[in-house]
Amino acid sequence: MEKSTWCSLPASKAQNQISQSKVDPSLFSKGNGNTFIVLHVYVDDILVASANMELITELKMFLDNTFKIKNRGPLGYFLGIEEKSSTDDLNICQRKYVLEILEETGFLGCKPASTPMAQNLKLNHDGTLPDDHTSYRRLVGKLLYLTTTRLDIAYVIQQLSQFVDAPTNHHLTAAHRVLRYIKQSPGQGLFYPVSTNLHLKVFSNLDWANCSETRKSITGYCVFLGFALISWRSKKQATVSRSSSKAEYRGLADTVCEVQWLRYLLHDMQVTLTKPTTIFCDSKSAVATAENHLFHERTKHIDIDCCVVWEKLSKG
C-alpha cells in the first residue's frame, strides 16, 4: 500500500524536475520504481503518494523551503472524502458529507428508503412549480458531488440534474427520495484491495430512447481495475438514435474513449497493464459492428464512432 499525505501551499508552482501529466493537468510525478512519487494538486491543496516515505518527507521539506506550507499529516479527510487505509486495503466514503446534507435539509431523522428512485418513474416537466428554485438546485449540486463515491445514485442524479432550470414538485419529491435512500447507509463508499490483478474490465450498457420528451438514450458504463471500481458514468446522449443498435454503438464509443484516457493515466502513474482491456456489451449488433471494419448502410450515420472502436479493437 502506498503511503499518502497532504498539505496546503500557496498558488505557486514548484519545478524540482517534476513532470506534468498530459491527460490530467493536476497530476504530477517524478522518478520510477522505488523512487516514484506522485502529486495531485487541487487549488492550494496537494496530495502526495509514494511507496517511499523518505521521498515524501524530502519533497515536503523542499516545498516548505521554497514557500511555507502547512503539513496536514497522513491523509484522512480531503475535500469531503474520508479515507481509511491499512496494509491490506483502502476505503473511501463521504459519510460526514452525507450527514451534513441530511442535517441541512432536515432529513436526518427521516425514514430510510430501500431504492434511490421509485420503480418505473419517468420525470418530465409536468407538475407544480415551487416557490423557491434555489433549494432544489443547491440540493442537486450537493448530490452530484456525492456521486464521487456513490455509483448507486449516479443515474437518478443524472435524471434530476436535467430539471434544475425549472423544477416541479415531482422533481423535488424524487430528490427527497434520494435523501431517504442515502440515510439508509451514509457510510457506503468504495473499497480498494491491495491484492488485485492489474486488468481493466469494462461493463457498458444503454437505455434506448429513455427520455420521454426528447427520446434520447442514456449511456452507462463502469470500469474496474481488477476488483476495484475506478470509473463510472450515466449520461444522456447528445443526439437521437433511430435504432437501439446505433444508440448502443454510440455508448460503446464513449466507453472506448474513457478506457483510452484511463490507460494513458495509468501509464503516467507507472501502472503496467499486462492484458488488453475487456469490454462487456450485451448488444450483439454493436459487437458485430465493432468486429466489422467495412461500414454498410445501417452504420453510415455513426461511421466516426465505428472508426474509433474498430481502431482500438484492431490494435488490441
Tab-separated table of C-alpha atoms in Angstrom:
chain	number	residue	atom	x	y	z
A	1	MET	CA	0.000	0.000	0.000
A	2	GLU	CA	1.366	3.368	-0.988
A	3	LYS	CA	1.717	5.901	1.790
A	4	SER	CA	-0.134	9.137	1.179
A	5	THR	CA	-0.288	12.522	2.817
A	6	TRP	CA	-1.467	16.004	2.007
A	7	CYS	CA	-0.531	19.597	2.642
A	8	SER	CA	-1.593	23.122	1.709
A	9	LEU	CA	0.504	25.505	-0.348
A	10	PRO	CA	0.200	28.976	-1.894
A	11	ALA	CA	-0.786	29.399	-5.534
A	12	SER	CA	2.723	28.855	-6.931
A	13	LYS	CA	4.496	26.190	-8.994
A	14	ALA	CA	7.415	24.099	-7.856
A	15	GLN	CA	9.507	22.760	-10.696
A	16	ASN	CA	12.003	20.394	-8.936
A	17	GLN	CA	12.141	18.187	-12.067
A	18	ILE	CA	8.553	17.040	-11.703
A	19	SER	CA	6.689	16.220	-14.932
A	20	GLN	CA	3.054	17.080	-15.548
A	21	SER	CA	0.599	14.512	-16.886
A	22	LYS	CA	-0.668	15.176	-20.410
A	23	VAL	CA	-4.104	13.670	-19.702
A	24	ASP	CA	-4.672	15.216	-16.245
A	25	PRO	CA	-3.126	18.679	-15.760
A	26	SER	CA	-3.496	18.411	-11.969
A	27	LEU	CA	-1.344	15.250	-11.766
A	28	PHE	CA	2.463	15.441	-11.397
A	29	SER	CA	5.030	12.678	-10.988
A	30	LYS	CA	8.753	12.091	-10.616
A	31	GLY	CA	11.131	9.123	-10.654
A	32	ASN	CA	10.381	5.476	-11.303
A	33	GLY	CA	10.265	2.198	-9.422
A	34	ASN	CA	11.112	2.648	-5.739
A	35	THR	CA	11.836	6.340	-6.320
A	36	PHE	CA	8.445	7.084	-7.899
A	37	ILE	CA	6.374	9.821	-6.292
A	38	VAL	CA	3.084	11.286	-7.495
A	39	LEU	CA	1.335	14.562	-6.616
A	40	HIS	CA	-2.264	15.595	-7.175
A	41	VAL	CA	-2.954	19.335	-6.891
A	42	TYR	CA	-6.344	20.898	-6.192
A	43	VAL	CA	-6.239	24.722	-5.960
A	44	ASP	CA	-3.977	25.255	-2.899
A	45	ASP	CA	-4.029	21.667	-1.595
A	46	ILE	CA	-1.779	18.848	-2.696
A	47	LEU	CA	-1.887	15.087	-2.195
A	48	VAL	CA	1.449	13.275	-2.182
A	49	ALA	CA	1.774	9.491	-2.543
A	50	SER	CA	4.776	7.185	-2.756
A	51	ALA	CA	5.901	3.759	-1.600
A	52	ASN	CA	8.914	5.504	-0.023
A	53	MET	CA	8.080	7.762	2.929
A	54	GLU	CA	11.531	9.395	2.764
A	55	LEU	CA	10.696	10.805	-0.673
A	56	ILE	CA	7.526	12.375	0.706
A	57	THR	CA	9.480	13.944	3.571
A	58	GLU	CA	12.136	15.323	1.214
A	59	LEU	CA	9.514	16.797	-1.094
A	60	LYS	CA	7.710	18.491	1.786
A	61	MET	CA	10.969	19.988	3.002
A	62	PHE	CA	11.692	21.288	-0.485
A	63	LEU	CA	8.220	22.844	-0.794
A	64	ASP	CA	8.451	24.338	2.695
A	65	ASN	CA	11.846	25.893	1.924
A	66	THR	CA	10.533	27.305	-1.372
A	67	PHE	CA	7.337	28.706	0.148
A	68	LYS	CA	5.827	27.962	3.528
A	69	ILE	CA	3.290	25.140	3.568
A	70	LYS	CA	1.007	23.595	6.177
A	71	ASN	CA	1.778	19.943	6.762
A	72	ARG	CA	-1.568	18.232	7.309
A	73	GLY	CA	-0.071	14.805	8.010
A	74	PRO	CA	-1.435	11.444	6.816
A	75	LEU	CA	-4.453	11.506	4.565
A	76	GLY	CA	-7.728	11.125	6.443
A	77	TYR	CA	-10.273	13.690	5.214
A	78	PHE	CA	-9.854	15.558	1.946
A	79	LEU	CA	-12.434	17.660	0.059
A	80	GLY	CA	-15.345	15.955	1.804
A	81	ILE	CA	-13.971	12.453	1.189
A	82	GLU	CA	-12.967	10.267	4.143
A	83	GLU	CA	-10.096	7.830	3.683
A	84	LYS	CA	-9.132	4.843	5.797
A	85	SER	CA	-6.163	2.733	4.731
A	86	SER	CA	-4.291	-0.274	6.041
A	87	THR	CA	-1.651	-2.637	4.713
A	88	ASP	CA	-4.368	-4.711	3.005
A	89	ASP	CA	-6.925	-2.265	1.659
A	90	LEU	CA	-8.165	1.288	1.190
A	91	ASN	CA	-11.683	2.529	1.928
A	92	ILE	CA	-13.100	5.902	0.894
A	93	CYS	CA	-16.552	7.316	1.593
A	94	GLN	CA	-18.385	10.612	2.200
A	95	ARG	CA	-20.209	9.787	5.432
A	96	LYS	CA	-19.623	13.174	7.072
A	97	TYR	CA	-20.707	14.934	3.874
A	98	VAL	CA	-23.912	12.839	3.722
A	99	LEU	CA	-24.806	13.625	7.323
A	100	GLU	CA	-24.254	17.334	6.667
A	101	ILE	CA	-26.650	17.214	3.689
A	102	LEU	CA	-29.287	15.369	5.730
A	103	GLU	CA	-28.982	17.824	8.615
A	104	GLU	CA	-29.166	20.865	6.335
A	105	THR	CA	-32.288	19.581	4.566
A	106	GLY	CA	-33.999	18.335	7.736
A	107	PHE	CA	-33.895	14.671	6.698
A	108	LEU	CA	-31.570	13.454	9.463
A	109	GLY	CA	-34.442	11.695	11.224
A	110	CYS	CA	-36.351	10.578	8.122
A	111	LYS	CA	-37.487	7.036	7.338
A	112	PRO	CA	-34.911	5.357	5.042
A	113	ALA	CA	-35.826	4.176	1.526
A	114	SER	CA	-34.545	0.941	0.007
A	115	THR	CA	-34.061	2.359	-3.509
A	116	PRO	CA	-32.900	5.781	-4.750
A	117	MET	CA	-35.775	6.107	-7.217
A	118	ALA	CA	-39.353	4.850	-7.433
A	119	GLN	CA	-39.800	1.978	-9.867
A	120	ASN	CA	-40.803	2.925	-13.445
A	121	LEU	CA	-40.712	6.640	-12.591
A	122	LYS	CA	-40.338	8.878	-15.659
A	123	LEU	CA	-39.546	12.505	-14.908
A	124	ASN	CA	-40.802	15.285	-17.172
A	125	HIS	CA	-41.797	18.942	-16.929
A	126	ASP	CA	-45.297	18.217	-15.629
A	127	GLY	CA	-46.183	19.362	-12.141
A	128	THR	CA	-46.469	22.463	-9.981
A	129	LEU	CA	-43.599	24.928	-9.893
A	130	PRO	CA	-42.233	25.508	-6.365
A	131	ASP	CA	-41.867	28.998	-4.940
A	132	ASP	CA	-38.100	28.600	-4.444
A	133	HIS	CA	-35.940	27.003	-7.165
A	134	THR	CA	-32.612	27.627	-5.447
A	135	SER	CA	-33.085	24.963	-2.769
A	136	TYR	CA	-33.598	22.274	-5.438
A	137	ARG	CA	-30.564	23.434	-7.420
A	138	ARG	CA	-28.412	23.521	-4.307
A	139	LEU	CA	-29.532	20.026	-3.315
A	140	VAL	CA	-28.867	18.534	-6.753
A	141	GLY	CA	-25.433	20.186	-6.793
A	142	LYS	CA	-24.566	18.603	-3.460
A	143	LEU	CA	-25.814	15.204	-4.587
A	144	LEU	CA	-23.789	15.489	-7.786
A	145	TYR	CA	-20.618	15.722	-5.712
A	146	LEU	CA	-21.761	12.709	-3.705
A	147	THR	CA	-21.568	10.588	-6.873
A	148	THR	CA	-17.780	10.852	-6.464
A	149	THR	CA	-18.036	7.746	-4.269
A	150	ARG	CA	-21.646	6.623	-4.813
A	151	LEU	CA	-22.216	4.833	-8.101
A	152	ASP	CA	-25.661	3.705	-6.932
A	153	ILE	CA	-27.177	7.195	-7.230
A	154	ALA	CA	-25.438	8.271	-10.464
A	155	TYR	CA	-28.427	7.513	-12.705
A	156	VAL	CA	-31.088	9.236	-10.625
A	157	ILE	CA	-28.904	12.330	-10.117
A	158	GLN	CA	-28.350	12.466	-13.881
A	159	GLN	CA	-32.141	12.480	-14.267
A	160	LEU	CA	-32.706	15.153	-11.609
A	161	SER	CA	-29.995	17.460	-12.959
A	162	GLN	CA	-31.904	17.879	-16.236
A	163	PHE	CA	-34.586	19.960	-14.490
A	164	VAL	CA	-32.554	22.457	-12.456
A	165	ASP	CA	-33.786	25.316	-14.674
A	166	ALA	CA	-37.485	24.730	-13.939
A	167	PRO	CA	-38.023	22.057	-11.255
A	168	THR	CA	-41.505	20.965	-10.198
A	169	ASN	CA	-42.895	19.357	-7.080
A	170	HIS	CA	-42.380	15.918	-8.665
A	171	HIS	CA	-38.657	16.574	-9.091
A	172	LEU	CA	-38.357	17.762	-5.506
A	173	THR	CA	-40.138	14.629	-4.282
A	174	ALA	CA	-37.725	12.470	-6.309
A	175	ALA	CA	-34.761	14.341	-4.837
A	176	HIS	CA	-36.127	13.777	-1.332
A	177	ARG	CA	-36.339	10.066	-2.156
A	178	VAL	CA	-32.575	10.110	-2.765
A	179	LEU	CA	-32.049	11.704	0.663
A	180	ARG	CA	-34.087	8.945	2.286
A	181	TYR	CA	-32.020	6.368	0.387
A	182	ILE	CA	-28.600	7.685	1.441
A	183	LYS	CA	-29.912	7.939	5.019
A	184	GLN	CA	-30.062	4.111	4.974
A	185	SER	CA	-26.258	3.756	4.555
A	186	PRO	CA	-24.447	7.108	4.855
A	187	GLY	CA	-21.043	5.421	5.134
A	188	GLN	CA	-21.296	3.451	1.907
A	189	GLY	CA	-18.325	4.065	-0.361
A	190	LEU	CA	-15.588	2.354	-2.352
A	191	PHE	CA	-13.232	-0.468	-1.370
A	192	TYR	CA	-9.823	-0.940	-2.964
A	193	PRO	CA	-7.917	-4.151	-2.077
A	194	VAL	CA	-4.144	-4.229	-2.312
A	195	SER	CA	-4.054	-7.759	-3.729
A	196	THR	CA	-5.710	-7.439	-7.131
A	197	ASN	CA	-4.801	-8.073	-10.752
A	198	LEU	CA	-3.985	-5.118	-12.992
A	199	HIS	CA	-6.568	-5.873	-15.662
A	200	LEU	CA	-9.103	-3.332	-16.890
A	201	LYS	CA	-12.634	-4.716	-17.222
A	202	VAL	CA	-15.459	-2.523	-18.503
A	203	PHE	CA	-19.230	-3.009	-18.484
A	204	SER	CA	-21.203	-0.911	-20.962
A	205	ASN	CA	-24.986	-0.639	-21.175
A	206	LEU	CA	-27.643	1.635	-22.594
A	207	ASP	CA	-31.260	2.645	-22.042
A	208	TRP	CA	-32.604	3.317	-25.534
A	209	ALA	CA	-34.913	6.338	-26.023
A	210	ASN	CA	-35.200	6.702	-22.256
A	211	CYS	CA	-36.200	10.368	-22.241
A	212	SER	CA	-39.966	10.651	-22.770
A	213	GLU	CA	-39.655	14.200	-24.123
A	214	THR	CA	-36.553	14.103	-26.378
A	215	ARG	CA	-36.298	10.317	-26.916
A	216	LYS	CA	-32.564	10.473	-26.355
A	217	SER	CA	-30.806	7.436	-24.894
A	218	ILE	CA	-28.857	7.098	-21.655
A	219	THR	CA	-25.311	5.736	-21.771
A	220	GLY	CA	-23.919	3.983	-18.738
A	221	TYR	CA	-20.629	2.244	-18.003
A	222	CYS	CA	-18.393	1.217	-15.121
A	223	VAL	CA	-14.676	0.419	-15.228
A	224	PHE	CA	-12.867	-1.971	-12.892
A	225	LEU	CA	-9.134	-2.300	-12.349
A	226	GLY	CA	-9.027	-5.848	-11.074
A	227	PHE	CA	-11.728	-5.882	-8.386
A	228	ALA	CA	-11.600	-2.113	-7.788
A	229	LEU	CA	-14.175	0.235	-9.324
A	230	ILE	CA	-12.285	3.252	-10.679
A	231	SER	CA	-14.627	4.995	-13.151
A	232	TRP	CA	-18.356	5.159	-13.979
A	233	ARG	CA	-20.835	7.349	-15.793
A	234	SER	CA	-24.511	7.826	-16.570
A	235	LYS	CA	-25.190	10.417	-19.276
A	236	LYS	CA	-27.791	11.298	-21.871
A	237	GLN	CA	-26.543	11.051	-25.455
A	238	ALA	CA	-26.287	14.261	-27.462
A	239	THR	CA	-28.320	13.007	-30.442
A	240	VAL	CA	-31.438	10.903	-31.008
A	241	SER	CA	-30.793	7.377	-32.319
A	242	ARG	CA	-33.361	5.801	-34.623
A	243	SER	CA	-32.368	2.296	-33.579
A	244	SER	CA	-31.068	0.651	-30.425
A	245	SER	CA	-28.027	-0.603	-32.372
A	246	LYS	CA	-26.904	2.945	-33.167
A	247	ALA	CA	-27.505	4.047	-29.593
A	248	GLU	CA	-25.598	1.046	-28.217
A	249	TYR	CA	-22.684	1.729	-30.541
A	250	ARG	CA	-22.521	5.403	-29.630
A	251	GLY	CA	-22.424	4.351	-25.979
A	252	LEU	CA	-19.703	1.843	-26.790
A	253	ALA	CA	-17.657	4.573	-28.498
A	254	ASP	CA	-17.924	6.793	-25.396
A	255	THR	CA	-16.801	3.845	-23.277
A	256	VAL	CA	-13.796	3.170	-25.511
A	257	CYS	CA	-12.702	6.824	-25.252
A	258	GLU	CA	-12.915	6.628	-21.445
A	259	VAL	CA	-10.841	3.428	-21.447
A	260	GLN	CA	-8.191	5.029	-23.627
A	261	TRP	CA	-7.960	8.012	-21.257
A	262	LEU	CA	-7.644	5.704	-18.247
A	263	ARG	CA	-4.887	3.695	-19.918
A	264	TYR	CA	-2.925	6.928	-20.527
A	265	LEU	CA	-3.498	7.966	-16.912
A	266	LEU	CA	-2.367	4.597	-15.541
A	267	HIS	CA	0.725	4.806	-17.728
A	268	ASP	CA	1.571	8.188	-16.201
A	269	MET	CA	1.247	6.566	-12.771
A	270	GLN	CA	3.578	3.737	-13.910
A	271	VAL	CA	0.885	1.080	-13.720
A	272	THR	CA	1.649	-1.647	-16.277
A	273	LEU	CA	-1.376	-3.357	-17.815
A	274	THR	CA	-0.418	-6.871	-18.904
A	275	LYS	CA	-3.646	-7.669	-20.800
A	276	PRO	CA	-5.876	-5.879	-23.305
A	277	THR	CA	-8.921	-4.195	-21.794
A	278	THR	CA	-12.039	-6.389	-21.785
A	279	ILE	CA	-15.302	-4.603	-22.595
A	280	PHE	CA	-18.598	-6.361	-21.898
A	281	CYS	CA	-21.580	-5.267	-24.005
A	282	ASP	CA	-24.968	-7.030	-24.213
A	283	SER	CA	-25.775	-5.773	-27.729
A	284	LYS	CA	-24.959	-8.386	-30.375
A	285	SER	CA	-25.382	-5.846	-33.172
A	286	ALA	CA	-22.935	-3.419	-31.546
A	287	VAL	CA	-20.378	-6.204	-31.073
A	288	ALA	CA	-20.830	-7.325	-34.696
A	289	THR	CA	-20.342	-3.757	-35.925
A	290	ALA	CA	-17.165	-3.405	-33.829
A	291	GLU	CA	-15.720	-6.531	-35.441
A	292	ASN	CA	-16.593	-5.438	-38.969
A	293	HIS	CA	-14.391	-2.683	-40.398
A	294	LEU	CA	-16.458	-2.488	-43.626
A	295	PHE	CA	-19.191	0.040	-42.974
A	296	HIS	CA	-22.590	-0.557	-44.504
A	297	GLU	CA	-25.919	1.251	-44.878
A	298	ARG	CA	-27.035	0.746	-41.293
A	299	THR	CA	-23.898	2.341	-39.809
A	300	LYS	CA	-23.169	5.199	-42.221
A	301	HIS	CA	-24.524	7.768	-39.749
A	302	ILE	CA	-22.181	6.588	-36.985
A	303	ASP	CA	-19.097	5.922	-39.095
A	304	ILE	CA	-16.864	8.111	-36.878
A	305	ASP	CA	-17.820	6.103	-33.801
A	306	CYS	CA	-17.218	2.936	-35.820
A	307	CYS	CA	-13.715	4.143	-36.676
A	308	VAL	CA	-12.918	4.899	-33.029
A	309	VAL	CA	-13.995	1.497	-31.731
A	310	TRP	CA	-12.604	-0.559	-34.606
A	311	GLU	CA	-9.216	1.199	-34.472
A	312	LYS	CA	-8.759	0.418	-30.762
A	313	LEU	CA	-10.067	-3.124	-31.239
A	314	SER	CA	-7.664	-3.816	-34.123
A	315	LYS	CA	-4.732	-2.608	-32.009
A	316	GLY	CA	-5.656	-4.868	-29.108
